[in-house]
PDB file of C-alpha atoms in Angstrom:
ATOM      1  CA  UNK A   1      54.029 198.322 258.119  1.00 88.00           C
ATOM      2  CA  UNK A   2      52.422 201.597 258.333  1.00 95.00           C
ATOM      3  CA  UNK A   3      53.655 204.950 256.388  1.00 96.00           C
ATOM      4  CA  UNK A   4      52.959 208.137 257.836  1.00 96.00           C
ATOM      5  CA  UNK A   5      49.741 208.588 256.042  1.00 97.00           C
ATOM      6  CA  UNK A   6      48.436 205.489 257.361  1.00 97.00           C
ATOM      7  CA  UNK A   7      49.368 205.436 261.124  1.00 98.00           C
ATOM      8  CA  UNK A   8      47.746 209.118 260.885  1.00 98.00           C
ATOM      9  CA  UNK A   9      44.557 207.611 259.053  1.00 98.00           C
ATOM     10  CA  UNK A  10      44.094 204.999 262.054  1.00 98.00           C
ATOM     11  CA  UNK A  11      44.737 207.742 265.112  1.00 98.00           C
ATOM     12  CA  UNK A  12      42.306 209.780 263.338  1.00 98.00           C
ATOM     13  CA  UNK A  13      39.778 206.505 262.677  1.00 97.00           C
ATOM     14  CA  UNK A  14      40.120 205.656 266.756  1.00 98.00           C
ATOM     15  CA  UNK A  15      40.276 208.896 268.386  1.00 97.00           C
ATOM     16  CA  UNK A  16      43.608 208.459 269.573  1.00 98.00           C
ATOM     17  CA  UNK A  17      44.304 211.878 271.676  1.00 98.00           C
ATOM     18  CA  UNK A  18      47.744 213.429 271.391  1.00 98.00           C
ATOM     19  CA  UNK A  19      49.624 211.930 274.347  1.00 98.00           C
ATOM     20  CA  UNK A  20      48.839 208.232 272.864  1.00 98.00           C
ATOM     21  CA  UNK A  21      49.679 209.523 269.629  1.00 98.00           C
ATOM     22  CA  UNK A  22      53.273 210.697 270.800  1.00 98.00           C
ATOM     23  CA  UNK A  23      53.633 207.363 272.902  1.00 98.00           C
ATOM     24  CA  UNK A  24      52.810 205.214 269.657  1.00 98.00           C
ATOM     25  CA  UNK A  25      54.773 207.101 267.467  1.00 98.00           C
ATOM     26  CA  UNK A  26      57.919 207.461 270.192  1.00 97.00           C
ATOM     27  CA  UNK A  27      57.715 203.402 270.683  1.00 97.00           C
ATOM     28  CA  UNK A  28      57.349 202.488 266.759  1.00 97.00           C
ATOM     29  CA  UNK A  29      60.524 204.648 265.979  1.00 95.00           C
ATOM     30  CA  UNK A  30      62.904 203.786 269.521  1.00 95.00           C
ATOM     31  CA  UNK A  31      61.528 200.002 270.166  1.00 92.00           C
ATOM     32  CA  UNK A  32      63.144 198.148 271.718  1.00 90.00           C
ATOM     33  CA  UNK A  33      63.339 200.739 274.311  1.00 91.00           C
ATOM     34  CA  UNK A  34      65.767 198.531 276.285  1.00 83.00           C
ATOM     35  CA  UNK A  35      67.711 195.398 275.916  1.00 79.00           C
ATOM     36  CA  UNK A  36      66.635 191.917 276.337  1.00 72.00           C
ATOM     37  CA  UNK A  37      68.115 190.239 279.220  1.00 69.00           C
ATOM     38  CA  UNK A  38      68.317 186.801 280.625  1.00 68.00           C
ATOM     39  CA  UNK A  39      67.808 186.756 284.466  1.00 69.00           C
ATOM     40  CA  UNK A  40      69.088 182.748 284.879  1.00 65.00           C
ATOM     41  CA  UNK A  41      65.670 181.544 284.596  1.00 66.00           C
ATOM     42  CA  UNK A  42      64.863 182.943 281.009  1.00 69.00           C
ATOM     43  CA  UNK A  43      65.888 182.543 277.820  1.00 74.00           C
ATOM     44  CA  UNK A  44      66.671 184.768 275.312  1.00 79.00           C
ATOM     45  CA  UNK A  45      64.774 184.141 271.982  1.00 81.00           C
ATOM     46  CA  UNK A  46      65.349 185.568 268.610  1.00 83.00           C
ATOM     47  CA  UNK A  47      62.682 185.587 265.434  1.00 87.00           C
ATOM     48  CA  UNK A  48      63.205 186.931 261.995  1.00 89.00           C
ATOM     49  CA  UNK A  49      60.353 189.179 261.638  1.00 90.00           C
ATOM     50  CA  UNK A  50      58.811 189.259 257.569  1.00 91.00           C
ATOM     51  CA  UNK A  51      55.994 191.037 259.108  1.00 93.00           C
ATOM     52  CA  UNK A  52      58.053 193.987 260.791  1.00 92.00           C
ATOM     53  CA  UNK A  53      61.240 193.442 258.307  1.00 84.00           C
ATOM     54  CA  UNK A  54      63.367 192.989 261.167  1.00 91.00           C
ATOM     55  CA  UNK A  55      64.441 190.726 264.217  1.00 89.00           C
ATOM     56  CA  UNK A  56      62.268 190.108 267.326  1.00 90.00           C
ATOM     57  CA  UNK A  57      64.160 189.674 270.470  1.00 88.00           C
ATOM     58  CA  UNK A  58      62.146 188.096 273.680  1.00 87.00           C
ATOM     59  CA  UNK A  59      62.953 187.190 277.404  1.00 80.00           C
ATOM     60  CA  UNK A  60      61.105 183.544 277.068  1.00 78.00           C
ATOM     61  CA  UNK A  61      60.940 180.701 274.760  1.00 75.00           C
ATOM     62  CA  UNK A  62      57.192 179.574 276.130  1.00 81.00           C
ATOM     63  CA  UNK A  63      55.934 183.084 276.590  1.00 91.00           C
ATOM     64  CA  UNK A  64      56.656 185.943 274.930  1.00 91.00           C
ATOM     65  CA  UNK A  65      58.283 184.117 272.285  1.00 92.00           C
ATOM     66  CA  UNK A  66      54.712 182.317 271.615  1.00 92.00           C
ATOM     67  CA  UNK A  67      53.472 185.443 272.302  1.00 94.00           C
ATOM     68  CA  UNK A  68      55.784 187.317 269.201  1.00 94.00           C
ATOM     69  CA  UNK A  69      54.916 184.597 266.998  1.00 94.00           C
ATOM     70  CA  UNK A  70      51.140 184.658 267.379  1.00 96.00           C
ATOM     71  CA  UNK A  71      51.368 188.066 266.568  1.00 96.00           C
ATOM     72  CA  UNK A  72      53.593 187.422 263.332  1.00 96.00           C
ATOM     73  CA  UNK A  73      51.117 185.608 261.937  1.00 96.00           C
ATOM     74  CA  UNK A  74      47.749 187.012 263.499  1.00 96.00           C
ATOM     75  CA  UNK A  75      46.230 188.921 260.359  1.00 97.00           C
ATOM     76  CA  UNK A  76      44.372 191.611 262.603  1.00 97.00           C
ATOM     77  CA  UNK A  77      47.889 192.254 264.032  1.00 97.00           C
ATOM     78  CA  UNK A  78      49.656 194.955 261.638  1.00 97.00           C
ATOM     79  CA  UNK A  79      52.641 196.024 263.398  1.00 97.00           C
ATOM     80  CA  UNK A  80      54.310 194.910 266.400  1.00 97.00           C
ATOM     81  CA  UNK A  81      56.996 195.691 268.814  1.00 96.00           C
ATOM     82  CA  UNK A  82      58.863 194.152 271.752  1.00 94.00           C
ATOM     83  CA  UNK A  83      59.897 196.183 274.532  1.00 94.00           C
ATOM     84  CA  UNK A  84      58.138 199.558 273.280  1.00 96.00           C
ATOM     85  CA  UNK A  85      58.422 201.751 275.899  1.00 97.00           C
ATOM     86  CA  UNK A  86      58.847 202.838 279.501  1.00 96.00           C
ATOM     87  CA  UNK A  87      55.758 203.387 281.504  1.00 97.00           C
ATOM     88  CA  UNK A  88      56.058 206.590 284.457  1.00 96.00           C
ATOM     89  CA  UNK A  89      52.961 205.235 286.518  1.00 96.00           C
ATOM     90  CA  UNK A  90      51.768 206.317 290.075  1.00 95.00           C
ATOM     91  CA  UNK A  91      49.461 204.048 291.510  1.00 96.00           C
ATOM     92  CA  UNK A  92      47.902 203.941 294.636  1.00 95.00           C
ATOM     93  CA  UNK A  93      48.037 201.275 297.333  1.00 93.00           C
ATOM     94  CA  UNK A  94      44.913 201.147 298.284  1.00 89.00           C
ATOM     95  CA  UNK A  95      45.519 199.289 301.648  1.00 88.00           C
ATOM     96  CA  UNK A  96      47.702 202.129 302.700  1.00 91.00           C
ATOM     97  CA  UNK A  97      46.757 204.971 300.667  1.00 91.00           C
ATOM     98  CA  UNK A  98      50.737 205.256 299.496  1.00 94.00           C
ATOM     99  CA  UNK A  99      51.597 206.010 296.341  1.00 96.00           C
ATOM    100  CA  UNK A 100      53.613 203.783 294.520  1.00 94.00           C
ATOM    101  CA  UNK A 101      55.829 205.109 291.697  1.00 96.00           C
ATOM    102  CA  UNK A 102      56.264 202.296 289.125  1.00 95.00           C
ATOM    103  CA  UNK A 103      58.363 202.331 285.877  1.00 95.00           C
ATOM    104  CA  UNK A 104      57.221 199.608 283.436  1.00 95.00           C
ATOM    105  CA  UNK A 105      58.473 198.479 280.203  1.00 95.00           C
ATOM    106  CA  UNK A 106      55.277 196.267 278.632  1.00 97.00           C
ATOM    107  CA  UNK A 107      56.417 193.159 276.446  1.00 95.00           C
ATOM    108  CA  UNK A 108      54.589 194.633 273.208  1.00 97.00           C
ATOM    109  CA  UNK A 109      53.091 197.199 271.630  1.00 98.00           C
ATOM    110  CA  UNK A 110      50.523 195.640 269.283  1.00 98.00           C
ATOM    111  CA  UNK A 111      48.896 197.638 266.525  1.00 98.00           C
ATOM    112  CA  UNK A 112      45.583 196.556 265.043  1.00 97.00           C
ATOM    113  CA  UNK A 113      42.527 197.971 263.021  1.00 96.00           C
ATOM    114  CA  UNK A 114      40.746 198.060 266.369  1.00 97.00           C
ATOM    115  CA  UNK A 115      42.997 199.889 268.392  1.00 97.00           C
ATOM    116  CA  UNK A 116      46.347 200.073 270.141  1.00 98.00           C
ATOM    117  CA  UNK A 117      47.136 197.119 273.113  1.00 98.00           C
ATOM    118  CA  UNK A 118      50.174 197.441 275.160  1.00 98.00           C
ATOM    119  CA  UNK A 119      50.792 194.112 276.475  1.00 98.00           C
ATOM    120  CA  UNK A 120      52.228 192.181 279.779  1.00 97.00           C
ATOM    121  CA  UNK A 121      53.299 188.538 279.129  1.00 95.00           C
ATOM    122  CA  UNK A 122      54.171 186.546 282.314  1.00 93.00           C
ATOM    123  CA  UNK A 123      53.417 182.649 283.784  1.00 92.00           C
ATOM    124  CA  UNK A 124      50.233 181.905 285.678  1.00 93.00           C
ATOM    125  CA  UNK A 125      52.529 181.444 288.646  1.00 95.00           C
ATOM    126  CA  UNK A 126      54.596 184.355 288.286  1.00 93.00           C
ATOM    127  CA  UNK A 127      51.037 186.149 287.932  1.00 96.00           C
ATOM    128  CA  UNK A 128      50.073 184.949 291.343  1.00 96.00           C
ATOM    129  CA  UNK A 129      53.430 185.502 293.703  1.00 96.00           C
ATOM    130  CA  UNK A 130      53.194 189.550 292.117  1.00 96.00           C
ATOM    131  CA  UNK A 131      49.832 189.775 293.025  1.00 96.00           C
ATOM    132  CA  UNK A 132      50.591 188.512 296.416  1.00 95.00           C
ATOM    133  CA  UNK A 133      53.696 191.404 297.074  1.00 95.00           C
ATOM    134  CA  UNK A 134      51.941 193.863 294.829  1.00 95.00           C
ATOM    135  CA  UNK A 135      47.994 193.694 295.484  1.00 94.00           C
ATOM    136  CA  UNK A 136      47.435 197.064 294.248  1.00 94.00           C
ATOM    137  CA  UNK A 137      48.810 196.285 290.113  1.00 96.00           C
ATOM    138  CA  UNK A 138      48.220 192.890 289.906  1.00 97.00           C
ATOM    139  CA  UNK A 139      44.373 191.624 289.875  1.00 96.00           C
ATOM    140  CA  UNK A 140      42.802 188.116 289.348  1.00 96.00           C
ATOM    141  CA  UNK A 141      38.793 188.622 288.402  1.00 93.00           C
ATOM    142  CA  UNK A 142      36.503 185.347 288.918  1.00 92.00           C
ATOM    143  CA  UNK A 143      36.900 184.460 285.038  1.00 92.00           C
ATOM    144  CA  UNK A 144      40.812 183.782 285.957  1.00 91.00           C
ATOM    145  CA  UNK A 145      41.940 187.009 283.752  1.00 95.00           C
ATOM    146  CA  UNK A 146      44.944 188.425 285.161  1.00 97.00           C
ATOM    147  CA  UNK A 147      44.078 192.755 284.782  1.00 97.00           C
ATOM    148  CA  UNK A 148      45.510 195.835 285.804  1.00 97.00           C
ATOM    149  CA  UNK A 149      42.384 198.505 286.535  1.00 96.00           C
ATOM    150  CA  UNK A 150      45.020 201.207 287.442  1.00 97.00           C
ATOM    151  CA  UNK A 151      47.466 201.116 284.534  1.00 98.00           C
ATOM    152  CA  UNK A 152      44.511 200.416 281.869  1.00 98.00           C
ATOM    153  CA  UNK A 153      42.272 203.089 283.488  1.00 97.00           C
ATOM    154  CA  UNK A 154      45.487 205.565 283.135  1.00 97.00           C
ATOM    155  CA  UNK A 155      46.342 204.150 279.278  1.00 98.00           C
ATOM    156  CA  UNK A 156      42.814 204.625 278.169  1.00 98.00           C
ATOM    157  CA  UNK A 157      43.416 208.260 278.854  1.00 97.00           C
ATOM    158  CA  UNK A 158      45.716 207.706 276.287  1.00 98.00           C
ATOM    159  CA  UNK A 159      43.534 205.958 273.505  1.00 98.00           C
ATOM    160  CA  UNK A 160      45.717 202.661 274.294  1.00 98.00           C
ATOM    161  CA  UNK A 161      44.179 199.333 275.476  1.00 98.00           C
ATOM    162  CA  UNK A 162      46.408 197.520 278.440  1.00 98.00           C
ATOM    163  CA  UNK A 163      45.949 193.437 278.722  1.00 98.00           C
ATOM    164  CA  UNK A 164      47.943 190.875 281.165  1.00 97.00           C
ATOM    165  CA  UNK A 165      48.345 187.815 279.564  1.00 95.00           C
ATOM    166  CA  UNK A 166      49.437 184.455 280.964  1.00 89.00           C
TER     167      UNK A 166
END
């Protein structure tokens, strides 16, 4: 993990402005920002971290627990945490012109050499009925990516990267 010294190196190294910097910081010291639940359909996954010297709870045992344990033993991954934070987000609905005030708590926070990712973890199905009821967050390009232009345009503000995985 990171000292002081170091995390301070990297935000210097990638330009991080001072809002991301607060955000990082904020999530590395209060993660996880709120407690795993299961829902009926989930299950709740535990993972003794060596990485992050301490225990990794998820909401799946196919996603974000595969997700959790790539990260453990990705090498470009230096520090990770579940449930990081809670996103304040106002997007715009862009078939009515409403805004839509969303609060979002992203699956990880995933520090690398090459930047800061907060990231979304869901099944392609689950994917595809949340684009259908929310058109405006939740976009499928022609490659099949899952993205979300709104919430990545208003992270990389921030100096922080913003990926939908599936």
């Amino acid at each position: 993990m990171l000292d002081k010294e170091q995390i301070t190196e990297l935000f210097e190294h990638l330009g991080t402005p001072r809002a991301g910097r607060e955000l990082i910081l904020k999530a590395r010291t209060l993660a996880p920002v709120r407690e795993v639940k299961s829902r009926g359909g989930n299950v709740i996954t535990l993972m003794a971290s060596r990485k992050m010297g301490c225990e990794i709870r998820t909401e799946s045992r196919h996603i974000e627990f595969a997700a959790a344990v790539d990260h453990e033993f990705d090498n470009q991954v230096i520090e990770y945490y579940a449930q990081p934070c809670e996103l304040k987000l106002e997007l715009v609905d862009s078939a009515t012109g409403e805004i839509r005030n969303i609060h979002h708590f992203p699956d990880f926070l995933v520090i690398r050499e090459d930047g800061f990712i907060l990231e979304e973890w869901k099944s392609a199905p689950k994917l595809a009925r949340l684009a259908e009821r929310y058109p405006y967050r939740y976009i499928k390009d022609l490659d099949g990516q899952w993205s979300s232009p709104q919430i990545e345009r208003q992270l990389a503000d921030l100096g922080i990267r913003y990926r939908i995985y599936s």
